[in-house]
Amino acid sequence: MTDHIKTEICGTTGILTLDRPTALNSLTLDMVRAMMSTLLGWRNDVRIQSVLLKASSERAYCAGGDIRFFHQKGCATATGGAALIEDFFTEEYALNHLLHTFPKPCIALMDGVVMGGGMGIAQAGPQARIRIVTERTKMAMPETGIGLFPDVGGGWFLSRTPGQIGAYLGVTGEMIGAADAIYADLADMFVPGTELGALQEAVTSAADTRAAVRTFASRFTAQVDPSQSRLAQHRTAIDRHFAFDTVQSIRNSLTTDDSEFAQATLATMNKRSPLMMCVTLAQIRRAATLGIADCLRMERTMVRRCFENGEVIEGVRALAIDKDHAPKWNPATLAEVTPAMVERFFDSAWPAYAHPLRDLA
């Protein structure tokens, strides 16, 4: 189906390798389909006791969806393949749900860049996830910078981080490293990049996958200190400023703080889509009370509305097509964003019986 997904079985472990290094392993529809097909086969295969997800390059685990594809198909007509953008998000979110509910341990080696869709194939459910970070990990949900929102279950996992960390990361799209990721409960253990091969060997020969990974990683615990991470150091400020339920209130709070952190956060927010920051905050607040299936159904509606609105088309144009890094956001300011504009993103495009993710449990 695609040369960009490699699969093999070693011992009782199914190994799935993303192999599109020149594009930082950004996901295509064919890659999503190949992963889905493989994981469905492994889910009930008695030979497979665990799954290991990794990349062929240390530069990136997965940088997200293929945003050039988003722009191309988002601008296309029906005869030009516009329907493929709908297929991509429906099938990607179904893949996220499969991993979240997977009945076997899923070890994600989040080495290098881990953004957007890469987080969706790493943040499995509590019963399955074993999330490994390295000194090279660069983690983010940067979607507000391209006129999108943190999808792939981002509402679910960001809303379950400590305090207001999820709101901060989702609205600003800030990048974090290994210690931050563990502090935010977006990763479980640290292993140096040079030891990932040895970790794989330990996993494939283990009778108890979780115990084997914990034992292996315990040797490196002293190399990272989540309590001294950047997020930990600014936790009080994050919880204070991002506790509000409107982005304008968050901005107002930050303007009263002359600290370097607050001013840097304001500068970052000034670059993001005002509309999508507001949509993202509303998403995270709503997702806090939803299960993963309902979160993904909500996000499927939201992404449909994003392409109807066109903010994402403009954001990708500025970043990856024309590369002028000067998106013309609409509205241009937070003051112009109305509650009705935000609410539109949560107005389902389908009746419940016709929703493309209606069968998620």
mmCIF file of C-alpha atoms in Angstrom:
data_model
loop_
_atom_site.group_PDB
_atom_site.id
_atom_site.type_symbol
_atom_site.label_atom_id
_atom_site.label_comp_id
_atom_site.label_asym_id
_atom_site.label_seq_id
_atom_site.Cartn_x
_atom_site.Cartn_y
_atom_site.Cartn_z
ATOM 1 C CA MET A 1 0.000 0.000 0.000
ATOM 2 C CA THR A 2 2.883 2.366 0.808
ATOM 3 C CA ASP A 3 6.657 2.208 1.090
ATOM 4 C CA HIS A 4 6.572 4.656 4.002
ATOM 5 C CA ILE A 5 5.351 2.151 6.617
ATOM 6 C CA LYS A 6 7.548 -0.841 7.433
ATOM 7 C CA THR A 7 6.272 -3.720 9.543
ATOM 8 C CA GLU A 8 7.898 -6.737 11.099
ATOM 9 C CA ILE A 9 7.354 -9.161 13.944
ATOM 10 C CA CYS A 10 10.233 -9.790 16.348
ATOM 11 C CA GLY A 11 9.482 -12.355 19.012
ATOM 12 C CA THR A 12 6.068 -11.390 20.335
ATOM 13 C CA THR A 13 6.356 -7.716 19.343
ATOM 14 C CA GLY A 14 4.905 -6.150 16.230
ATOM 15 C CA ILE A 15 7.180 -3.320 15.071
ATOM 16 C CA LEU A 16 5.731 -0.525 12.969
ATOM 17 C CA THR A 17 8.265 1.922 11.506
ATOM 18 C CA LEU A 18 7.440 5.262 9.908
ATOM 19 C CA ASP A 19 9.825 5.714 7.000
ATOM 20 C CA ARG A 20 9.291 9.034 5.267
ATOM 21 C CA PRO A 21 12.333 10.854 6.643
ATOM 22 C CA THR A 22 12.558 13.617 4.034
ATOM 23 C CA ALA A 23 9.122 14.832 5.181
ATOM 24 C CA LEU A 24 9.811 14.227 8.896
ATOM 25 C CA ASN A 25 7.465 11.228 8.631
ATOM 26 C CA SER A 26 4.435 13.461 8.093
ATOM 27 C CA LEU A 27 1.396 11.279 7.559
ATOM 28 C CA THR A 28 -0.262 10.616 4.221
ATOM 29 C CA LEU A 29 -3.590 8.883 3.704
ATOM 30 C CA ASP A 30 -1.783 5.778 2.468
ATOM 31 C CA MET A 31 0.363 5.725 5.622
ATOM 32 C CA VAL A 32 -2.728 6.025 7.824
ATOM 33 C CA ARG A 33 -4.369 3.172 5.939
ATOM 34 C CA ALA A 34 -1.300 0.968 6.167
ATOM 35 C CA MET A 35 -1.019 1.530 9.919
ATOM 36 C CA MET A 36 -4.728 0.902 10.443
ATOM 37 C CA SER A 37 -4.666 -2.311 8.446
ATOM 38 C CA THR A 38 -1.599 -3.595 10.286
ATOM 39 C CA LEU A 39 -2.876 -2.748 13.757
ATOM 40 C CA LEU A 40 -6.291 -4.284 13.083
ATOM 41 C CA GLY A 41 -4.501 -7.483 12.134
ATOM 42 C CA TRP A 42 -2.263 -7.406 15.199
ATOM 43 C CA ARG A 43 -5.070 -6.543 17.632
ATOM 44 C CA ASN A 44 -6.359 -10.112 17.819
ATOM 45 C CA ASP A 45 -3.220 -11.941 16.682
ATOM 46 C CA VAL A 46 -2.225 -14.221 19.563
ATOM 47 C CA ARG A 47 1.405 -14.103 18.434
ATOM 48 C CA ILE A 48 1.566 -10.368 19.147
ATOM 49 C CA GLN A 49 1.829 -9.364 22.805
ATOM 50 C CA SER A 50 2.905 -5.746 22.259
ATOM 51 C CA VAL A 51 3.379 -3.134 19.535
ATOM 52 C CA LEU A 52 6.371 -0.839 19.113
ATOM 53 C CA LEU A 53 5.980 2.326 17.034
ATOM 54 C CA LYS A 54 9.121 4.111 15.892
ATOM 55 C CA ALA A 55 10.707 6.084 13.051
ATOM 56 C CA SER A 56 13.523 5.231 10.692
ATOM 57 C CA SER A 57 15.297 8.526 11.435
ATOM 58 C CA GLU A 58 16.311 10.243 14.667
ATOM 59 C CA ARG A 59 15.171 13.608 13.282
ATOM 60 C CA ALA A 60 11.491 12.924 13.747
ATOM 61 C CA TYR A 61 9.038 10.389 15.075
ATOM 62 C CA CYS A 62 6.257 12.132 13.154
ATOM 63 C CA ALA A 63 5.785 15.837 12.421
ATOM 64 C CA GLY A 64 2.016 15.492 11.919
ATOM 65 C CA GLY A 65 -0.224 15.309 8.890
ATOM 66 C CA ASP A 66 1.034 16.276 5.451
ATOM 67 C CA ILE A 67 0.032 19.946 5.426
ATOM 68 C CA ARG A 68 0.875 20.383 1.749
ATOM 69 C CA PHE A 69 -1.758 17.722 1.064
ATOM 70 C CA PHE A 70 -4.156 19.683 3.278
ATOM 71 C CA HIS A 71 -3.633 22.783 1.165
ATOM 72 C CA GLN A 72 -3.802 20.985 -2.171
ATOM 73 C CA LYS A 73 -6.979 19.030 -1.455
ATOM 74 C CA GLY A 74 -8.509 21.795 0.617
ATOM 75 C CA CYS A 75 -8.359 24.023 -2.446
ATOM 76 C CA ALA A 76 -9.417 21.318 -4.906
ATOM 77 C CA THR A 77 -12.789 20.716 -6.530
ATOM 78 C CA ALA A 78 -14.636 17.409 -6.324
ATOM 79 C CA THR A 79 -13.079 16.318 -9.610
ATOM 80 C CA GLY A 80 -9.653 17.306 -8.266
ATOM 81 C CA GLY A 81 -9.795 14.985 -5.260
ATOM 82 C CA ALA A 82 -11.327 17.293 -2.651
ATOM 83 C CA ALA A 83 -13.045 14.319 -0.998
ATOM 84 C CA LEU A 84 -9.647 12.923 -0.020
ATOM 85 C CA ILE A 85 -9.310 15.544 2.719
ATOM 86 C CA GLU A 86 -12.496 14.170 4.285
ATOM 87 C CA ASP A 87 -11.177 10.612 3.975
ATOM 88 C CA PHE A 88 -7.872 11.560 5.562
ATOM 89 C CA PHE A 89 -9.315 13.007 8.757
ATOM 90 C CA THR A 90 -11.993 10.350 9.159
ATOM 91 C CA GLU A 91 -9.438 7.574 8.819
ATOM 92 C CA GLU A 92 -6.740 9.301 10.862
ATOM 93 C CA TYR A 93 -9.123 9.816 13.772
ATOM 94 C CA ALA A 94 -10.273 6.192 13.503
ATOM 95 C CA LEU A 95 -6.593 5.203 13.777
ATOM 96 C CA ASN A 96 -6.203 7.408 16.853
ATOM 97 C CA HIS A 97 -9.216 5.676 18.412
ATOM 98 C CA LEU A 98 -7.851 2.222 17.606
ATOM 99 C CA LEU A 99 -4.564 3.034 19.331
ATOM 100 C CA HIS A 100 -6.354 4.613 22.277
ATOM 101 C CA THR A 101 -8.413 1.463 22.833
ATOM 102 C CA PHE A 102 -5.742 -1.068 21.834
ATOM 103 C CA PRO A 103 -5.783 -4.108 24.128
ATOM 104 C CA LYS A 104 -1.999 -4.593 24.133
ATOM 105 C CA PRO A 105 0.906 -2.386 25.220
ATOM 106 C CA CYS A 106 1.884 0.180 22.587
ATOM 107 C CA ILE A 107 5.415 1.548 23.001
ATOM 108 C CA ALA A 108 5.935 4.849 21.174
ATOM 109 C CA LEU A 109 9.563 5.905 20.714
ATOM 110 C CA MET A 110 9.019 9.681 20.499
ATOM 111 C CA ASP A 111 12.527 10.498 19.327
ATOM 112 C CA GLY A 112 13.001 13.822 17.519
ATOM 113 C CA VAL A 113 10.053 15.904 16.319
ATOM 114 C CA VAL A 114 6.659 14.787 17.650
ATOM 115 C CA MET A 115 3.897 17.139 16.571
ATOM 116 C CA GLY A 116 0.218 17.090 15.719
ATOM 117 C CA GLY A 117 -0.621 13.770 14.093
ATOM 118 C CA GLY A 118 2.537 12.321 15.620
ATOM 119 C CA MET A 119 1.029 12.889 19.039
ATOM 120 C CA GLY A 120 -2.130 11.137 17.892
ATOM 121 C CA ILE A 121 -0.194 7.938 17.223
ATOM 122 C CA ALA A 122 1.734 8.186 20.497
ATOM 123 C CA GLN A 123 -0.896 9.174 23.082
ATOM 124 C CA ALA A 124 -2.693 5.841 23.347
ATOM 125 C CA GLY A 125 -5.124 5.048 26.140
ATOM 126 C CA PRO A 126 -3.927 4.468 29.723
ATOM 127 C CA GLN A 127 -4.195 0.692 29.360
ATOM 128 C CA ALA A 128 -1.949 0.633 26.295
ATOM 129 C CA ARG A 129 0.477 3.543 26.290
ATOM 130 C CA ILE A 130 4.175 3.378 27.035
ATOM 131 C CA ARG A 131 5.535 6.716 25.821
ATOM 132 C CA ILE A 132 9.307 7.111 25.582
ATOM 133 C CA VAL A 133 11.084 10.439 25.110
ATOM 134 C CA THR A 134 14.753 11.169 24.434
ATOM 135 C CA GLU A 135 17.106 14.143 24.622
ATOM 136 C CA ARG A 136 16.114 14.860 20.994
ATOM 137 C CA THR A 137 12.365 15.027 21.629
ATOM 138 C CA LYS A 138 10.698 18.194 20.339
ATOM 139 C CA MET A 139 7.016 17.921 21.194
ATOM 140 C CA ALA A 140 4.209 20.296 20.282
ATOM 141 C CA MET A 141 0.619 20.711 19.214
ATOM 142 C CA PRO A 142 1.332 23.758 17.011
ATOM 143 C CA GLU A 143 -1.910 23.877 15.049
ATOM 144 C CA THR A 144 -3.039 27.383 15.999
ATOM 145 C CA GLY A 145 -0.025 28.594 14.024
ATOM 146 C CA ILE A 146 -1.501 27.166 10.804
ATOM 147 C CA GLY A 147 -5.128 28.080 11.425
ATOM 148 C CA LEU A 148 -6.111 24.696 12.804
ATOM 149 C CA PHE A 149 -6.704 23.266 16.302
ATOM 150 C CA PRO A 150 -5.009 20.442 18.261
ATOM 151 C CA ASP A 151 -6.865 17.483 16.784
ATOM 152 C CA VAL A 152 -6.100 13.715 16.722
ATOM 153 C CA GLY A 153 -7.576 13.485 20.221
ATOM 154 C CA GLY A 154 -5.705 16.590 21.357
ATOM 155 C CA GLY A 155 -8.748 17.812 23.224
ATOM 156 C CA TRP A 156 -8.739 14.613 25.246
ATOM 157 C CA PHE A 157 -5.068 14.418 26.180
ATOM 158 C CA LEU A 158 -4.446 18.145 26.603
ATOM 159 C CA SER A 159 -7.460 18.559 28.877
ATOM 160 C CA ARG A 160 -6.062 15.823 31.126
ATOM 161 C CA THR A 161 -2.661 17.397 31.748
ATOM 162 C CA PRO A 162 -2.017 18.923 35.193
ATOM 163 C CA GLY A 163 -3.586 22.299 35.928
ATOM 164 C CA GLN A 164 -3.787 24.595 32.901
ATOM 165 C CA ILE A 165 -0.817 23.114 31.035
ATOM 166 C CA GLY A 166 -3.050 21.720 28.293
ATOM 167 C CA ALA A 167 -4.703 25.084 27.673
ATOM 168 C CA TYR A 168 -1.272 26.733 27.540
ATOM 169 C CA LEU A 169 0.181 24.185 25.121
ATOM 170 C CA GLY A 170 -2.909 24.078 22.921
ATOM 171 C CA VAL A 171 -3.494 27.814 22.623
ATOM 172 C CA THR A 172 0.150 28.814 22.170
ATOM 173 C CA GLY A 173 1.454 25.736 20.336
ATOM 174 C CA GLU A 174 4.715 25.992 22.297
ATOM 175 C CA MET A 175 7.337 23.265 21.874
ATOM 176 C CA ILE A 176 8.528 21.240 24.877
ATOM 177 C CA GLY A 177 11.289 18.736 25.568
ATOM 178 C CA ALA A 178 11.592 15.432 27.391
ATOM 179 C CA ALA A 179 11.407 16.644 31.003
ATOM 180 C CA ASP A 180 8.448 18.898 30.191
ATOM 181 C CA ALA A 181 6.627 16.056 28.460
ATOM 182 C CA ILE A 182 6.992 13.784 31.480
ATOM 183 C CA TYR A 183 5.939 16.588 33.825
ATOM 184 C CA ALA A 184 2.826 17.211 31.702
ATOM 185 C CA ASP A 185 1.968 13.478 31.631
ATOM 186 C CA LEU A 186 2.433 13.427 27.872
ATOM 187 C CA ALA A 187 5.305 10.948 28.217
ATOM 188 C CA ASP A 188 6.146 8.188 30.679
ATOM 189 C CA MET A 189 9.877 7.537 30.627
ATOM 190 C CA PHE A 190 13.174 8.892 29.352
ATOM 191 C CA VAL A 191 15.682 6.781 27.425
ATOM 192 C CA PRO A 192 18.755 8.260 25.688
ATOM 193 C CA GLY A 193 18.536 8.138 21.918
ATOM 194 C CA THR A 194 21.635 5.977 21.730
ATOM 195 C CA GLU A 195 19.889 3.313 23.836
ATOM 196 C CA LEU A 196 16.720 2.911 21.764
ATOM 197 C CA GLY A 197 18.112 -0.065 19.862
ATOM 198 C CA ALA A 198 18.896 -1.839 23.114
ATOM 199 C CA LEU A 199 15.430 -0.980 24.421
ATOM 200 C CA GLN A 200 13.890 -2.577 21.348
ATOM 201 C CA GLU A 201 15.889 -5.741 21.963
ATOM 202 C CA ALA A 202 14.739 -5.797 25.590
ATOM 203 C CA VAL A 203 11.107 -5.416 24.546
ATOM 204 C CA THR A 204 11.132 -8.087 21.847
ATOM 205 C CA SER A 205 12.600 -10.669 24.202
ATOM 206 C CA ALA A 206 10.468 -9.813 27.245
ATOM 207 C CA ALA A 207 7.708 -11.860 28.813
ATOM 208 C CA ASP A 208 6.317 -8.714 30.490
ATOM 209 C CA THR A 209 6.600 -5.679 28.226
ATOM 210 C CA ARG A 210 5.787 -3.014 30.809
ATOM 211 C CA ALA A 211 8.141 -4.430 33.383
ATOM 212 C CA ALA A 212 10.914 -4.726 30.802
ATOM 213 C CA VAL A 213 10.557 -1.099 29.701
ATOM 214 C CA ARG A 214 10.374 0.193 33.283
ATOM 215 C CA THR A 215 13.463 -1.761 34.266
ATOM 216 C CA PHE A 216 15.386 -0.615 31.198
ATOM 217 C CA ALA A 217 14.431 3.050 31.613
ATOM 218 C CA SER A 218 15.117 3.093 35.368
ATOM 219 C CA ARG A 219 18.846 3.334 34.650
ATOM 220 C CA PHE A 220 18.341 6.789 33.121
ATOM 221 C CA THR A 221 15.925 8.372 35.585
ATOM 222 C CA ALA A 222 18.579 10.727 36.948
ATOM 223 C CA GLN A 223 19.236 12.184 33.478
ATOM 224 C CA VAL A 224 15.982 14.165 33.430
ATOM 225 C CA ASP A 225 14.226 15.963 36.259
ATOM 226 C CA PRO A 226 10.604 16.842 35.444
ATOM 227 C CA SER A 227 10.375 18.935 38.609
ATOM 228 C CA GLN A 228 12.992 21.288 37.132
ATOM 229 C CA SER A 229 11.465 21.443 33.670
ATOM 230 C CA ARG A 230 10.410 24.701 32.069
ATOM 231 C CA LEU A 231 6.740 23.859 32.587
ATOM 232 C CA ALA A 232 7.347 23.131 36.263
ATOM 233 C CA GLN A 233 9.209 26.391 36.727
ATOM 234 C CA HIS A 234 6.364 28.407 35.168
ATOM 235 C CA ARG A 235 3.491 26.277 36.469
ATOM 236 C CA THR A 236 2.157 28.930 38.847
ATOM 237 C CA ALA A 237 2.011 31.532 36.080
ATOM 238 C CA ILE A 238 0.493 29.070 33.599
ATOM 239 C CA ASP A 239 -2.257 28.078 36.021
ATOM 240 C CA ARG A 240 -3.007 31.689 36.869
ATOM 241 C CA HIS A 241 -3.132 33.127 33.380
ATOM 242 C CA PHE A 242 -4.702 30.208 31.529
ATOM 243 C CA ALA A 243 -7.486 29.523 34.035
ATOM 244 C CA PHE A 244 -9.817 31.872 32.164
ATOM 245 C CA ASP A 245 -12.387 30.595 29.679
ATOM 246 C CA THR A 246 -11.756 33.193 26.977
ATOM 247 C CA VAL A 247 -8.520 33.898 25.167
ATOM 248 C CA GLN A 248 -9.072 37.626 25.542
ATOM 249 C CA SER A 249 -9.153 37.192 29.337
ATOM 250 C CA ILE A 250 -5.969 35.129 29.186
ATOM 251 C CA ARG A 251 -4.327 37.843 27.135
ATOM 252 C CA ASN A 252 -5.513 40.536 29.541
ATOM 253 C CA SER A 253 -4.064 38.576 32.453
ATOM 254 C CA LEU A 254 -0.716 38.137 30.717
ATOM 255 C CA THR A 255 -0.466 41.866 30.012
ATOM 256 C CA THR A 256 -0.494 42.553 33.761
ATOM 257 C CA ASP A 257 2.592 40.357 34.203
ATOM 258 C CA ASP A 258 5.926 41.859 33.171
ATOM 259 C CA SER A 259 7.839 38.595 33.601
ATOM 260 C CA GLU A 260 9.894 37.252 30.720
ATOM 261 C CA PHE A 261 7.618 34.199 30.520
ATOM 262 C CA ALA A 262 4.419 36.254 30.234
ATOM 263 C CA GLN A 263 5.853 38.606 27.643
ATOM 264 C CA ALA A 264 7.221 35.724 25.564
ATOM 265 C CA THR A 265 3.829 34.014 25.729
ATOM 266 C CA LEU A 266 2.097 37.170 24.523
ATOM 267 C CA ALA A 267 4.562 37.462 21.645
ATOM 268 C CA THR A 268 3.818 33.876 20.644
ATOM 269 C CA MET A 269 0.060 34.392 20.818
ATOM 270 C CA ASN A 270 0.369 37.448 18.584
ATOM 271 C CA LYS A 271 1.528 35.115 15.791
ATOM 272 C CA ARG A 272 -1.332 32.627 16.135
ATOM 273 C CA SER A 273 -4.739 32.673 14.530
ATOM 274 C CA PRO A 274 -7.018 34.653 16.886
ATOM 275 C CA LEU A 275 -10.033 32.623 15.814
ATOM 276 C CA MET A 276 -8.364 29.240 16.218
ATOM 277 C CA MET A 277 -6.907 30.112 19.624
ATOM 278 C CA CYS A 278 -10.474 30.782 20.763
ATOM 279 C CA VAL A 279 -11.757 27.592 19.153
ATOM 280 C CA THR A 280 -8.929 25.603 20.738
ATOM 281 C CA LEU A 281 -9.620 26.873 24.238
ATOM 282 C CA ALA A 282 -13.318 26.036 23.836
ATOM 283 C CA GLN A 283 -12.364 22.580 22.545
ATOM 284 C CA ILE A 284 -10.129 21.814 25.523
ATOM 285 C CA ARG A 285 -12.746 22.976 28.012
ATOM 286 C CA ARG A 286 -15.442 20.815 26.388
ATOM 287 C CA ALA A 287 -13.176 17.780 25.993
ATOM 288 C CA ALA A 288 -12.474 17.613 29.734
ATOM 289 C CA THR A 289 -15.852 15.933 30.280
ATOM 290 C CA LEU A 290 -15.902 13.764 27.157
ATOM 291 C CA GLY A 291 -14.615 10.275 26.429
ATOM 292 C CA ILE A 292 -12.175 9.698 23.595
ATOM 293 C CA ALA A 293 -14.828 8.648 21.056
ATOM 294 C CA ASP A 294 -16.913 11.760 21.638
ATOM 295 C CA CYS A 295 -13.781 13.927 21.540
ATOM 296 C CA LEU A 296 -12.827 12.535 18.155
ATOM 297 C CA ARG A 297 -16.360 12.953 16.846
ATOM 298 C CA MET A 298 -16.306 16.570 18.014
ATOM 299 C CA GLU A 299 -12.918 17.127 16.363
ATOM 300 C CA ARG A 300 -14.165 15.570 13.127
ATOM 301 C CA THR A 301 -16.893 18.205 13.020
ATOM 302 C CA MET A 302 -14.360 20.891 13.912
ATOM 303 C CA VAL A 303 -11.947 19.982 11.136
ATOM 304 C CA ARG A 304 -14.793 19.990 8.608
ATOM 305 C CA ARG A 305 -15.649 23.519 9.731
ATOM 306 C CA CYS A 306 -11.975 24.544 9.544
ATOM 307 C CA PHE A 307 -11.760 23.772 5.854
ATOM 308 C CA GLU A 308 -15.122 25.423 5.194
ATOM 309 C CA ASN A 309 -13.856 28.512 6.995
ATOM 310 C CA GLY A 310 -10.514 28.570 5.158
ATOM 311 C CA GLU A 311 -8.296 29.716 8.037
ATOM 312 C CA VAL A 312 -6.210 26.549 7.744
ATOM 313 C CA ILE A 313 -5.745 27.071 4.003
ATOM 314 C CA GLU A 314 -4.300 30.517 4.669
ATOM 315 C CA GLY A 315 -2.148 29.273 7.534
ATOM 316 C CA VAL A 316 -0.594 26.478 5.484
ATOM 317 C CA ARG A 317 -0.108 28.833 2.522
ATOM 318 C CA ALA A 318 1.931 31.214 4.648
ATOM 319 C CA LEU A 319 4.018 28.473 6.280
ATOM 320 C CA ALA A 320 4.603 25.855 3.595
ATOM 321 C CA ILE A 321 3.433 27.062 0.179
ATOM 322 C CA ASP A 322 4.458 30.682 -0.298
ATOM 323 C CA LYS A 323 6.587 30.578 2.862
ATOM 324 C CA ASP A 324 6.133 34.272 3.540
ATOM 325 C CA HIS A 325 5.284 33.533 7.200
ATOM 326 C CA ALA A 326 2.724 36.322 7.091
ATOM 327 C CA PRO A 327 -0.720 34.743 7.330
ATOM 328 C CA LYS A 328 -3.694 37.051 6.892
ATOM 329 C CA TRP A 329 -5.838 35.784 9.745
ATOM 330 C CA ASN A 330 -9.565 36.392 9.586
ATOM 331 C CA PRO A 331 -10.513 37.936 11.933
ATOM 332 C CA ALA A 332 -7.195 39.696 12.378
ATOM 333 C CA THR A 333 -7.598 40.396 16.100
ATOM 334 C CA LEU A 334 -9.029 38.716 19.177
ATOM 335 C CA ALA A 335 -11.419 41.607 19.692
ATOM 336 C CA GLU A 336 -13.116 40.736 16.408
ATOM 337 C CA VAL A 337 -13.757 37.086 17.300
ATOM 338 C CA THR A 338 -17.362 36.590 18.379
ATOM 339 C CA PRO A 339 -18.900 33.700 20.372
ATOM 340 C CA ALA A 340 -21.000 32.813 17.323
ATOM 341 C CA MET A 341 -17.856 32.388 15.211
ATOM 342 C CA VAL A 342 -16.446 29.948 17.756
ATOM 343 C CA GLU A 343 -19.706 28.074 18.244
ATOM 344 C CA ARG A 344 -19.927 27.384 14.519
ATOM 345 C CA PHE A 345 -16.972 24.997 14.790
ATOM 346 C CA PHE A 346 -18.944 22.773 17.180
ATOM 347 C CA ASP A 347 -22.142 22.713 15.134
ATOM 348 C CA SER A 348 -22.161 19.177 13.754
ATOM 349 C CA ALA A 349 -22.050 18.872 9.995
ATOM 350 C CA TRP A 350 -24.052 15.644 10.146
ATOM 351 C CA PRO A 351 -26.995 14.157 12.039
ATOM 352 C CA ALA A 352 -25.752 11.616 14.595
ATOM 353 C CA TYR A 353 -26.728 8.629 12.453
ATOM 354 C CA ALA A 354 -24.648 9.902 9.527
ATOM 355 C CA HIS A 355 -21.525 11.087 11.369
ATOM 356 C CA PRO A 356 -18.474 9.463 9.737
ATOM 357 C CA LEU A 357 -17.204 8.359 13.182
ATOM 358 C CA ARG A 358 -20.587 7.264 14.550
ATOM 359 C CA ASP A 359 -19.384 3.709 15.182
ATOM 360 C CA LEU A 360 -16.528 4.615 17.550
ATOM 361 C CA ALA A 361 -17.152 3.115 20.975
#
